[in-house]
Amino acid sequence: MTAGGAPAPQVEVVPLGRVNSTAAQVVAANLQALLELDAMVVEPWPEPAQALVAARGQYDAGIIMQELATPQGGPLRLGLMGKDLCVPFLTYVLGESQLGGRAAVMSLHRLSEGEGGSRAPRHVMLERAAKVGLHEIAHVLGLEHCRTAGCLMRFSAGLTTLDRLHMGFCPACQRDLTRLRMDLPARAPAR
Amino acid sequence: MTTKAGNKTKNRAPMVFDMTSDECIWSKAGVVAPRLCHNAFDCLSCSFDKAIQRKRVHGWYAGGLEQPMEEYWTSANWQNTAPHKRYCRHMLTGRVPFKLCPNHYACAKCAYDQMLDDEGLAQPAAEVRLASAAGFEVPPEYYLHPGHTWARVEYGGRVRIGLDDLAARLFGPADEFRLPQLGMAVTGGGKELAFSRSGHQARAASPIEGVVVARNPRVLENPAEANKLPYGEGWLLLVEPIRLQRDLKGMHSGEESVAWMEQESQRLSDLITHDTGQRLAATGGRMVPDIYGAVPGLDWQHLVHEFL
Ligand SMILES: [Zn+2]
Ligand SMILES: [Zn+2]
């Protein structure tokens, strides 16, 4: 929150360490364009050294989200990492979120992978980043996974499935999102 | 600079959609001399805001280097602001009609501020106010570009752009939009918004120079959407602007937009009369949603050349 500055954002996109700044802007802009949330890229935080899982060379998404989460009343936060993320039971995650909570984190690390070890074009990486950002923040708002073909709330195991998803939600998810946004102020304070 | 007093569109401060104030919030709070916001309320990227915040933060954290924060707020500037003029920042940005700051602008610690932040999430999408101009619609709070596109400055200083009502109705529903990819630069005046209809091509100019940060997936999938609600769900791109002030200067807004659109409507009507040999009488009403489809004998290329 920038006290006395702009109207407070509803979502802060927080670069964690060195992060592609266009990707950060694209993620924030898509939250604004498709979820109608006031989103702002804030000053970067240092890379979360305390979340490094040395044995795996990856960062623990759960620990990062705990640091990002604001109390009820503060903005929702979406951390954006250049480094690879994991959770204890998955080899890697593109993104991870507190379902109906306060924070999410996503990584750009794998989003540039193209066919057969090549590098994907920049706009493909940015499109993937926008999709992951929307998916994770929808989870934070309380939306769960969806099985409708093409819906952005489908679980994507990897980039091929992610690329097949539309940049948008199916009508059922869209309806839920509208309701979830309405529900927010009345919800019980986060524990 | 040739700014004319009282002419809203030529002021340096951009009009921000869905915000009612154009005065810098530090100035309205009485902390600094009167000044307009020159940065579309994107305080985070505003050097002036940074300077003020630095002053607060240094005072607060590095105590002794400058004035401590508490002293800053009891300083002459603050004292000169009568208590009944210490407007809450949410009032200054038009979010609530009236509220005084009880808290020396320590918003991070303010319960009222937190409550409003919660409520903000439930706010419905802002409605677009429309005026009518000789059969076409015009949103006075948008900026209209002579090439029949619009720009709307939004939260965070991002700019949404699209085709205006004349372009939408004149060219009718498109079969395809080819829009610049995410992360690409649009040059402002470059004809980067391409669409086609039954083999005919058209390219409209982006009204704003900047980097593409979002594309409208609905329009990419169903191109005819841009034709239905050109000022709303039919938007095309969200752009992170580079030279917002300069770009907005050449555009119309408010009453000026209505007058300009009336002229354009007349010009179109003359052109149709000329192209088709069919007399058109301006009898009021609204333009049909697909002029090209409704009027036989129109030359697509000629329309593109004249209006985009
Ligand atoms: Zn998920
Ligand atoms: Zn769905």
Short mmCIF file of C-alpha atoms and ligand atoms in Angstrom, two decimals:
data_model
loop_
_atom_site.label_atom_id
_atom_site.label_comp_id
_atom_site.label_asym_id
_atom_site.label_seq_id
_atom_site.Cartn_x
_atom_site.Cartn_y
_atom_site.Cartn_z
CA MET A 1 0.00 0.00 0.00
CA THR A 2 1.38 3.38 -0.92
CA ALA A 3 0.06 5.48 1.91
CA GLY A 4 -1.26 8.76 0.56
CA GLY A 5 -0.35 7.74 -3.01
CA ALA A 6 -2.52 6.21 -5.69
CA PRO A 7 -5.74 4.50 -4.67
CA ALA A 8 -4.52 1.23 -3.16
CA PRO A 9 -4.33 -1.63 -5.62
CA GLN A 10 -6.49 -4.69 -5.06
CA VAL A 11 -3.66 -6.90 -6.24
CA GLU A 12 0.04 -6.22 -5.92
CA VAL A 13 2.28 -8.00 -8.38
CA VAL A 14 5.56 -8.38 -6.45
CA PRO A 15 8.73 -9.18 -8.41
CA LEU A 16 10.93 -11.40 -6.23
CA GLY A 17 14.53 -10.76 -7.22
CA ARG A 18 15.40 -10.11 -10.86
CA VAL A 19 12.31 -10.57 -13.01
CA ASN A 20 11.43 -9.64 -16.61
CA SER A 21 9.66 -6.33 -16.12
CA THR A 22 7.48 -6.61 -19.23
CA ALA A 23 6.21 -9.95 -17.91
CA ALA A 24 5.31 -8.28 -14.61
CA GLN A 25 3.39 -5.54 -16.44
CA VAL A 26 1.62 -8.08 -18.64
CA VAL A 27 0.53 -10.14 -15.63
CA ALA A 28 -0.82 -7.06 -13.84
CA ALA A 29 -2.55 -5.70 -16.95
CA ASN A 30 -4.35 -8.97 -17.58
CA LEU A 31 -5.64 -9.11 -14.00
CA GLN A 32 -7.04 -5.66 -14.65
CA ALA A 33 -8.39 -6.41 -18.12
CA LEU A 34 -9.96 -9.83 -17.49
CA LEU A 35 -10.68 -9.96 -13.74
CA GLU A 36 -11.44 -6.26 -13.31
CA LEU A 37 -9.05 -5.98 -10.39
CA ASP A 38 -6.93 -2.86 -9.88
CA ALA A 39 -3.47 -4.34 -10.18
CA MET A 40 -0.10 -2.71 -9.76
CA VAL A 41 3.49 -3.86 -10.11
CA VAL A 42 5.27 -2.78 -6.92
CA GLU A 43 8.96 -2.36 -6.10
CA PRO A 44 10.78 -5.71 -6.27
CA TRP A 45 11.47 -7.65 -3.09
CA PRO A 46 14.80 -9.41 -2.68
CA GLU A 47 15.00 -13.02 -3.81
CA PRO A 48 13.55 -15.13 -0.96
CA ALA A 49 16.77 -16.91 0.12
CA GLN A 50 14.98 -18.50 3.08
CA ALA A 51 12.71 -20.41 0.67
CA LEU A 52 15.59 -22.03 -1.27
CA VAL A 53 15.47 -25.82 -1.11
CA ALA A 54 19.19 -26.36 -1.54
CA ALA A 55 18.95 -30.07 -2.40
CA ARG A 56 16.61 -29.30 -5.32
CA GLY A 57 17.92 -25.91 -6.40
CA GLN A 58 14.32 -24.69 -6.37
CA TYR A 59 12.30 -22.34 -4.18
CA ASP A 60 9.51 -23.52 -1.90
CA ALA A 61 6.29 -21.84 -3.04
CA GLY A 62 4.57 -22.37 0.32
CA ILE A 63 7.18 -20.45 2.28
CA ILE A 64 7.15 -17.59 -0.22
CA MET A 65 3.35 -17.27 -0.03
CA GLN A 66 3.45 -17.06 3.76
CA GLU A 67 5.78 -14.08 3.44
CA LEU A 68 3.63 -12.44 0.78
CA ALA A 69 0.26 -12.84 2.49
CA THR A 70 -1.13 -9.60 3.90
CA PRO A 71 -3.77 -9.52 6.65
CA GLN A 72 -7.40 -9.12 5.63
CA GLY A 73 -7.85 -5.61 4.31
CA GLY A 74 -4.49 -5.41 2.59
CA PRO A 75 -4.04 -6.11 -1.09
CA LEU A 76 -3.88 -9.63 -2.46
CA ARG A 77 -0.33 -10.38 -3.53
CA LEU A 78 1.05 -12.31 -6.48
CA GLY A 79 4.79 -13.00 -6.24
CA LEU A 80 6.67 -13.28 -9.53
CA MET A 81 9.92 -15.27 -9.62
CA GLY A 82 12.50 -15.77 -12.33
CA LYS A 83 13.73 -18.91 -10.54
CA ASP A 84 12.07 -22.33 -10.47
CA LEU A 85 9.41 -23.10 -7.85
CA CYS A 86 8.41 -26.35 -6.17
CA VAL A 87 6.26 -27.75 -3.42
CA PRO A 88 7.35 -30.78 -1.41
CA PHE A 89 5.12 -33.20 -3.37
CA LEU A 90 5.52 -31.90 -6.94
CA THR A 91 8.68 -31.83 -9.06
CA TYR A 92 7.97 -28.22 -10.01
CA VAL A 93 5.08 -25.77 -10.10
CA LEU A 94 4.39 -23.00 -12.63
CA GLY A 95 2.35 -21.30 -9.94
CA GLU A 96 0.88 -21.99 -6.53
CA SER A 97 -1.80 -20.19 -4.58
CA GLN A 98 -3.60 -20.06 -1.26
CA LEU A 99 -7.11 -21.16 -2.24
CA GLY A 100 -9.46 -18.46 -0.98
CA GLY A 101 -6.48 -16.88 0.76
CA ARG A 102 -4.28 -13.84 0.43
CA ALA A 103 -1.34 -14.72 -1.79
CA ALA A 104 -0.03 -16.65 -4.76
CA VAL A 105 3.34 -17.04 -6.40
CA MET A 106 4.33 -17.94 -9.94
CA SER A 107 7.55 -18.52 -11.84
CA LEU A 108 8.69 -17.49 -15.31
CA HIS A 109 11.48 -20.07 -15.20
CA ARG A 110 9.87 -22.67 -17.45
CA LEU A 111 7.60 -20.41 -19.51
CA SER A 112 10.19 -19.79 -22.24
CA GLU A 113 10.58 -23.46 -23.13
CA GLY A 114 9.74 -24.20 -26.75
CA GLU A 115 9.41 -27.39 -28.79
CA GLY A 116 12.26 -29.85 -28.36
CA GLY A 117 14.49 -27.74 -26.14
CA SER A 118 14.23 -24.59 -28.29
CA ARG A 119 13.23 -21.23 -26.88
CA ALA A 120 9.62 -20.10 -27.30
CA PRO A 121 9.01 -16.66 -28.83
CA ARG A 122 8.75 -13.85 -26.29
CA HIS A 123 5.03 -13.26 -26.84
CA VAL A 124 4.34 -16.94 -26.11
CA MET A 125 6.19 -16.64 -22.79
CA LEU A 126 4.20 -13.48 -21.97
CA GLU A 127 0.90 -15.13 -22.88
CA ARG A 128 1.72 -18.07 -20.62
CA ALA A 129 2.65 -15.69 -17.81
CA ALA A 130 -0.69 -13.88 -18.17
CA LYS A 131 -2.55 -17.20 -18.04
CA VAL A 132 -0.74 -18.46 -14.94
CA GLY A 133 -1.26 -15.11 -13.19
CA LEU A 134 -5.02 -15.14 -13.92
CA HIS A 135 -5.33 -18.77 -12.87
CA GLU A 136 -3.53 -18.24 -9.56
CA ILE A 137 -5.37 -15.06 -8.59
CA ALA A 138 -8.70 -16.75 -9.44
CA HIS A 139 -7.67 -19.46 -6.93
CA VAL A 140 -6.89 -16.79 -4.34
CA LEU A 141 -10.38 -15.39 -4.89
CA GLY A 142 -11.65 -18.90 -4.07
CA LEU A 143 -12.19 -20.47 -7.48
CA GLU A 144 -11.29 -24.15 -7.73
CA HIS A 145 -10.20 -26.20 -10.72
CA CYS A 146 -12.65 -26.74 -13.56
CA ARG A 147 -12.95 -29.55 -16.09
CA THR A 148 -14.50 -27.57 -18.96
CA ALA A 149 -12.35 -27.86 -22.08
CA GLY A 150 -10.31 -24.74 -22.69
CA CYS A 151 -11.25 -23.02 -19.40
CA LEU A 152 -8.35 -21.22 -17.77
CA MET A 153 -9.16 -23.00 -14.48
CA ARG A 154 -8.23 -26.42 -15.85
CA PHE A 155 -5.22 -27.92 -14.16
CA SER A 156 -2.25 -27.80 -16.53
CA ALA A 157 0.45 -30.35 -15.86
CA GLY A 158 2.76 -28.62 -18.29
CA LEU A 159 3.17 -26.03 -21.01
CA THR A 160 1.46 -28.03 -23.77
CA THR A 161 -1.77 -28.14 -21.80
CA LEU A 162 -1.35 -24.54 -20.68
CA ASP A 163 -0.98 -23.41 -24.30
CA ARG A 164 -4.25 -25.11 -25.20
CA LEU A 165 -6.26 -23.13 -22.65
CA HIS A 166 -8.14 -20.00 -23.66
CA MET A 167 -7.15 -16.68 -22.18
CA GLY A 168 -10.39 -16.64 -20.24
CA PHE A 169 -12.84 -18.50 -18.05
CA CYS A 170 -15.79 -20.70 -19.00
CA PRO A 171 -19.25 -19.20 -18.30
CA ALA A 172 -19.63 -21.20 -15.05
CA CYS A 173 -16.27 -20.03 -13.72
CA GLN A 174 -17.01 -16.49 -14.88
CA ARG A 175 -20.24 -16.57 -12.88
CA ASP A 176 -18.46 -17.91 -9.81
CA LEU A 177 -15.81 -15.23 -10.11
CA THR A 178 -18.40 -12.48 -10.12
CA ARG A 179 -19.97 -13.95 -7.00
CA LEU A 180 -16.63 -14.49 -5.27
CA ARG A 181 -15.66 -10.87 -5.83
CA MET A 182 -18.94 -9.81 -4.23
CA ASP A 183 -18.39 -12.14 -1.30
CA LEU A 184 -14.98 -10.90 -0.41
CA PRO A 185 -15.70 -8.13 2.10
CA ALA A 186 -18.11 -10.32 4.07
CA ARG A 187 -15.73 -13.22 4.47
CA ALA A 188 -14.30 -14.16 7.83
CA PRO A 189 -10.85 -12.68 8.57
CA ALA A 190 -7.97 -14.87 7.42
CA ARG A 191 -6.36 -16.94 10.12
CA MET B 1 3.62 25.00 -25.02
CA THR B 2 0.30 26.22 -26.36
CA THR B 3 -2.06 25.27 -23.57
CA LYS B 4 -5.29 27.19 -23.53
CA ALA B 5 -6.78 27.80 -20.12
CA GLY B 6 -10.14 26.14 -19.65
CA ASN B 7 -9.66 23.76 -22.54
CA LYS B 8 -9.75 20.42 -20.82
CA THR B 9 -8.28 18.28 -23.56
CA LYS B 10 -5.21 20.45 -23.90
CA ASN B 11 -4.32 20.39 -20.21
CA ARG B 12 -1.22 18.47 -19.31
CA ALA B 13 -3.06 16.28 -16.84
CA PRO B 14 -4.72 13.25 -18.44
CA MET B 15 -8.32 12.50 -17.63
CA VAL B 16 -8.48 9.14 -15.92
CA PHE B 17 -11.51 6.97 -16.52
CA ASP B 18 -13.54 6.23 -13.41
CA MET B 19 -11.71 8.85 -11.30
CA THR B 20 -13.22 12.24 -10.58
CA SER B 21 -10.20 14.19 -9.42
CA ASP B 22 -7.30 15.53 -11.46
CA GLU B 23 -5.44 17.36 -8.70
CA CYS B 24 -2.36 15.75 -7.22
CA ILE B 25 -3.46 14.22 -3.98
CA TRP B 26 -0.57 15.76 -2.05
CA SER B 27 -1.71 19.12 -3.29
CA LYS B 28 -5.34 18.54 -2.36
CA ALA B 29 -4.16 17.44 1.06
CA GLY B 30 -2.46 20.81 1.38
CA VAL B 31 1.02 19.38 1.81
CA VAL B 32 2.32 21.09 -1.33
CA ALA B 33 1.30 24.05 -3.48
CA PRO B 34 -1.54 23.45 -5.97
CA ARG B 35 -0.55 21.10 -8.80
CA LEU B 36 -2.29 18.70 -11.15
CA CYS B 37 -1.55 15.01 -11.37
CA HIS B 38 0.63 14.54 -14.44
CA ASN B 39 0.89 10.81 -14.19
CA ALA B 40 -2.63 9.38 -14.41
CA PHE B 41 -2.53 8.66 -10.64
CA ASP B 42 0.18 6.10 -11.23
CA CYS B 43 1.87 7.32 -8.05
CA LEU B 44 4.29 4.43 -8.00
CA SER B 45 6.02 5.62 -11.14
CA CYS B 46 5.69 9.31 -10.20
CA SER B 47 8.95 11.03 -9.33
CA PHE B 48 7.10 13.67 -7.35
CA ASP B 49 5.37 11.06 -5.21
CA LYS B 50 8.70 9.31 -4.70
CA ALA B 51 10.22 12.54 -3.42
CA ILE B 52 7.40 13.05 -0.94
CA GLN B 53 7.44 9.44 0.19
CA ARG B 54 11.20 9.59 0.61
CA LYS B 55 10.77 12.57 2.85
CA ARG B 56 8.28 10.66 4.97
CA VAL B 57 10.27 7.45 5.03
CA HIS B 58 13.57 9.12 5.85
CA GLY B 59 11.95 11.02 8.61
CA TRP B 60 10.36 7.88 9.93
CA TYR B 61 13.09 5.29 9.61
CA ALA B 62 16.31 7.26 9.61
CA GLY B 63 15.01 9.66 12.25
CA GLY B 64 17.25 12.64 12.69
CA LEU B 65 18.42 12.86 9.08
CA GLU B 66 15.40 14.94 8.26
CA GLN B 67 12.30 15.71 10.22
CA PRO B 68 10.75 12.69 11.90
CA MET B 69 7.43 11.84 10.35
CA GLU B 70 5.34 13.01 13.27
CA GLU B 71 7.05 16.38 13.09
CA TYR B 72 6.54 16.54 9.37
CA TRP B 73 2.84 16.23 9.82
CA THR B 74 2.77 18.83 12.54
CA SER B 75 4.85 21.16 10.35
CA ALA B 76 3.59 24.40 8.88
CA ASN B 77 2.33 22.83 5.65
CA TRP B 78 0.10 20.44 7.46
CA GLN B 79 -1.00 22.95 10.07
CA ASN B 80 -2.01 25.35 7.31
CA THR B 81 -4.55 22.83 6.11
CA ALA B 82 -7.67 23.46 8.12
CA PRO B 83 -8.87 20.19 9.69
CA HIS B 84 -12.07 20.36 7.65
CA LYS B 85 -9.98 20.25 4.47
CA ARG B 86 -7.95 17.18 5.34
CA TYR B 87 -9.73 15.04 2.79
CA CYS B 88 -9.27 11.29 2.86
CA ARG B 89 -7.40 9.96 -0.18
CA HIS B 90 -10.44 7.88 -1.08
CA MET B 91 -12.43 11.08 -1.31
CA LEU B 92 -9.70 12.74 -3.38
CA THR B 93 -9.84 9.93 -5.91
CA GLY B 94 -13.62 10.03 -6.02
CA ARG B 95 -14.21 6.68 -4.38
CA VAL B 96 -16.35 8.04 -1.56
CA PRO B 97 -18.30 11.31 -1.65
CA PHE B 98 -17.02 12.78 1.64
CA LYS B 99 -14.55 11.71 4.30
CA LEU B 100 -12.00 13.57 6.38
CA CYS B 101 -8.68 12.05 7.36
CA PRO B 102 -8.58 11.37 11.09
CA ASN B 103 -5.17 9.77 10.87
CA HIS B 104 -2.49 12.16 9.52
CA TYR B 105 -2.51 10.23 6.25
CA ALA B 106 -1.03 7.15 7.89
CA CYS B 107 -3.26 5.10 5.60
CA ALA B 108 -1.44 1.86 6.30
CA LYS B 109 -2.69 2.00 9.89
CA CYS B 110 -6.19 3.29 9.12
CA ALA B 111 -9.16 1.01 9.76
CA TYR B 112 -11.40 2.99 7.40
CA ASP B 113 -8.81 2.63 4.65
CA GLN B 114 -8.70 -1.11 5.13
CA MET B 115 -12.47 -1.38 5.06
CA LEU B 116 -12.62 0.47 1.75
CA ASP B 117 -9.91 -1.72 0.29
CA ASP B 118 -12.07 -4.73 1.08
CA GLU B 119 -15.10 -3.11 -0.50
CA GLY B 120 -13.13 -2.22 -3.58
CA LEU B 121 -13.03 -5.84 -4.60
CA ALA B 122 -16.80 -5.94 -4.89
CA GLN B 123 -17.14 -2.84 -7.05
CA PRO B 124 -18.80 -3.63 -10.36
CA ALA B 125 -17.09 -2.62 -13.57
CA ALA B 126 -17.52 1.08 -14.19
CA GLU B 127 -20.22 2.00 -16.62
CA VAL B 128 -19.37 3.93 -19.75
CA ARG B 129 -21.29 7.17 -20.09
CA LEU B 130 -22.27 7.82 -23.70
CA ALA B 131 -23.33 10.97 -25.52
CA SER B 132 -24.89 10.87 -28.96
CA ALA B 133 -23.41 12.68 -31.94
CA ALA B 134 -25.36 12.68 -35.22
CA GLY B 135 -26.26 9.01 -35.08
CA PHE B 136 -23.03 7.83 -33.44
CA GLU B 137 -22.15 7.35 -29.79
CA VAL B 138 -19.30 9.15 -28.07
CA PRO B 139 -17.93 8.53 -24.55
CA PRO B 140 -16.96 11.97 -23.19
CA GLU B 141 -14.53 10.43 -20.69
CA TYR B 142 -12.50 8.74 -23.41
CA TYR B 143 -9.99 10.27 -25.78
CA LEU B 144 -10.88 9.96 -29.46
CA HIS B 145 -8.14 9.77 -32.09
CA PRO B 146 -8.69 11.29 -35.55
CA GLY B 147 -8.10 7.80 -36.99
CA HIS B 148 -11.32 6.61 -35.29
CA THR B 149 -9.82 4.78 -32.38
CA TRP B 150 -10.20 5.60 -28.70
CA ALA B 151 -7.99 5.60 -25.63
CA ARG B 152 -9.10 5.40 -22.01
CA VAL B 153 -6.59 6.05 -19.25
CA GLU B 154 -7.11 3.55 -16.45
CA TYR B 155 -5.90 2.56 -13.05
CA GLY B 156 -2.12 2.52 -12.84
CA GLY B 157 -1.80 4.72 -15.92
CA ARG B 158 -2.48 1.85 -18.33
CA VAL B 159 -4.36 2.80 -21.47
CA ARG B 160 -7.11 0.71 -23.02
CA ILE B 161 -7.68 1.23 -26.73
CA GLY B 162 -10.29 0.23 -29.30
CA LEU B 163 -12.19 1.28 -32.42
CA ASP B 164 -14.71 4.08 -32.05
CA ASP B 165 -18.41 3.78 -32.89
CA LEU B 166 -17.98 5.22 -36.37
CA ALA B 167 -15.28 2.70 -37.32
CA ALA B 168 -17.28 -0.13 -35.76
CA ARG B 169 -20.51 0.71 -37.58
CA LEU B 170 -18.90 1.79 -40.84
CA PHE B 171 -16.85 -1.37 -41.38
CA GLY B 172 -19.31 -3.67 -39.61
CA PRO B 173 -18.52 -7.03 -38.06
CA ALA B 174 -14.97 -8.19 -38.86
CA ASP B 175 -13.98 -11.77 -39.72
CA GLU B 176 -10.58 -11.42 -38.16
CA PHE B 177 -8.46 -9.13 -36.01
CA ARG B 178 -4.70 -9.23 -36.22
CA LEU B 179 -3.40 -7.39 -33.17
CA PRO B 180 0.21 -6.91 -32.07
CA GLN B 181 1.49 -9.60 -29.69
CA LEU B 182 2.04 -9.15 -25.97
CA GLY B 183 5.25 -7.27 -25.26
CA MET B 184 5.36 -5.68 -28.71
CA ALA B 185 5.80 -1.95 -29.15
CA VAL B 186 3.04 0.03 -30.81
CA THR B 187 4.25 3.29 -32.26
CA GLY B 188 1.29 5.62 -32.02
CA GLY B 189 0.06 6.52 -35.46
CA GLY B 190 1.51 3.27 -36.84
CA LYS B 191 -1.31 1.29 -38.45
CA GLU B 192 -1.06 -1.71 -36.15
CA LEU B 193 -4.69 -2.64 -35.51
CA ALA B 194 -5.48 -4.83 -38.50
CA PHE B 195 -8.85 -6.37 -39.30
CA SER B 196 -10.48 -7.89 -42.31
CA ARG B 197 -13.94 -8.60 -43.64
CA SER B 198 -14.75 -10.86 -46.62
CA GLY B 199 -11.26 -10.50 -48.00
CA HIS B 200 -11.09 -6.73 -47.50
CA GLN B 201 -8.25 -5.51 -45.29
CA ALA B 202 -8.15 -2.47 -43.01
CA ARG B 203 -5.58 -1.11 -40.60
CA ALA B 204 -6.34 1.39 -37.87
CA ALA B 205 -3.71 3.38 -36.00
CA SER B 206 -2.93 2.81 -32.36
CA PRO B 207 -3.69 6.14 -30.70
CA ILE B 208 -0.98 5.59 -28.09
CA GLU B 209 2.71 4.74 -28.21
CA GLY B 210 3.73 2.04 -25.79
CA VAL B 211 4.04 -1.66 -25.08
CA VAL B 212 1.14 -4.10 -25.47
CA VAL B 213 0.37 -5.63 -22.06
CA ALA B 214 -3.01 -7.25 -22.72
CA ARG B 215 -5.08 -8.25 -25.75
CA ASN B 216 -8.83 -8.83 -25.69
CA PRO B 217 -9.26 -12.59 -25.99
CA ARG B 218 -12.99 -12.24 -26.71
CA VAL B 219 -12.35 -10.14 -29.81
CA LEU B 220 -9.55 -12.42 -31.01
CA GLU B 221 -11.89 -15.39 -30.80
CA ASN B 222 -15.08 -13.66 -31.92
CA PRO B 223 -13.99 -10.67 -34.02
CA ALA B 224 -17.58 -9.45 -34.43
CA GLU B 225 -17.57 -8.59 -30.68
CA ALA B 226 -15.61 -5.41 -31.39
CA ASN B 227 -18.54 -4.23 -33.46
CA LYS B 228 -21.19 -4.76 -30.76
CA LEU B 229 -19.84 -2.77 -27.81
CA PRO B 230 -16.89 -0.86 -29.23
CA TYR B 231 -16.36 1.22 -26.08
CA GLY B 232 -16.82 -1.66 -23.64
CA GLU B 233 -16.34 -5.37 -24.13
CA GLY B 234 -15.12 -4.78 -27.67
CA TRP B 235 -11.84 -3.14 -26.55
CA LEU B 236 -8.72 -4.29 -28.38
CA LEU B 237 -5.53 -3.72 -26.37
CA LEU B 238 -4.18 -2.53 -23.06
CA VAL B 239 -1.01 -0.52 -23.53
CA GLU B 240 1.68 0.63 -21.09
CA PRO B 241 2.18 4.12 -22.50
CA ILE B 242 5.54 5.78 -23.13
CA ARG B 243 4.55 9.36 -24.00
CA LEU B 244 1.04 9.65 -22.69
CA GLN B 245 0.92 13.46 -22.43
CA ARG B 246 2.09 13.95 -25.99
CA ASP B 247 -0.26 11.32 -27.40
CA LEU B 248 -3.34 12.67 -25.61
CA LYS B 249 -2.67 16.17 -26.89
CA GLY B 250 -3.75 15.35 -30.43
CA MET B 251 -6.98 13.70 -29.34
CA HIS B 252 -10.53 14.84 -28.65
CA SER B 253 -12.44 14.48 -25.40
CA GLY B 254 -15.58 15.75 -23.69
CA GLU B 255 -17.74 18.18 -25.66
CA GLU B 256 -15.06 18.48 -28.31
CA SER B 257 -15.49 14.78 -29.11
CA VAL B 258 -19.19 15.24 -29.75
CA ALA B 259 -18.61 18.20 -32.07
CA TRP B 260 -15.88 16.35 -33.93
CA MET B 261 -17.98 13.22 -34.33
CA GLU B 262 -20.86 15.27 -35.71
CA GLN B 263 -18.50 16.64 -38.36
CA GLU B 264 -17.25 13.16 -39.16
CA SER B 265 -20.82 11.92 -39.44
CA GLN B 266 -21.54 14.66 -41.96
CA ARG B 267 -18.37 13.86 -43.88
CA LEU B 268 -19.39 10.19 -44.03
CA SER B 269 -22.85 11.06 -45.17
CA ASP B 270 -21.47 13.30 -47.95
CA LEU B 271 -19.10 10.57 -49.02
CA ILE B 272 -21.85 7.96 -49.18
CA THR B 273 -23.99 10.30 -51.23
CA HIS B 274 -21.09 10.85 -53.60
CA ASP B 275 -20.01 7.21 -53.81
CA THR B 276 -23.44 5.74 -54.37
CA GLY B 277 -25.27 8.54 -56.05
CA GLN B 278 -27.94 7.92 -53.45
CA ARG B 279 -29.22 10.98 -51.60
CA LEU B 280 -29.09 10.76 -47.83
CA ALA B 281 -31.20 13.00 -45.68
CA ALA B 282 -30.13 13.45 -42.07
CA THR B 283 -33.39 12.72 -40.30
CA GLY B 284 -32.00 11.86 -36.89
CA GLY B 285 -32.05 8.37 -35.44
CA ARG B 286 -29.03 6.16 -35.09
CA MET B 287 -26.60 4.76 -37.61
CA VAL B 288 -27.18 1.12 -38.54
CA PRO B 289 -24.69 -1.27 -36.97
CA ASP B 290 -23.23 -2.26 -40.34
CA ILE B 291 -23.09 0.61 -42.81
CA TYR B 292 -20.81 -1.18 -45.30
CA GLY B 293 -23.17 -4.14 -45.33
CA ALA B 294 -26.29 -2.00 -45.59
CA VAL B 295 -25.30 0.46 -48.31
CA PRO B 296 -24.59 -1.14 -51.69
CA GLY B 297 -21.87 0.31 -53.86
CA LEU B 298 -19.49 1.50 -51.12
CA ASP B 299 -15.78 1.31 -51.91
CA TRP B 300 -14.02 -0.39 -48.95
CA GLN B 301 -10.57 1.00 -49.78
CA HIS B 302 -11.95 4.50 -50.10
CA LEU B 303 -13.58 4.25 -46.67
CA VAL B 304 -10.35 2.95 -45.13
CA HIS B 305 -8.38 5.77 -46.73
CA GLU B 306 -10.82 8.44 -45.60
CA PHE B 307 -11.55 7.37 -42.03
CA LEU B 308 -8.73 5.20 -40.60
ZN ZN C 1 -4.70 -24.36 -10.28
ZN ZN C 2 -14.27 -23.22 -15.89
#
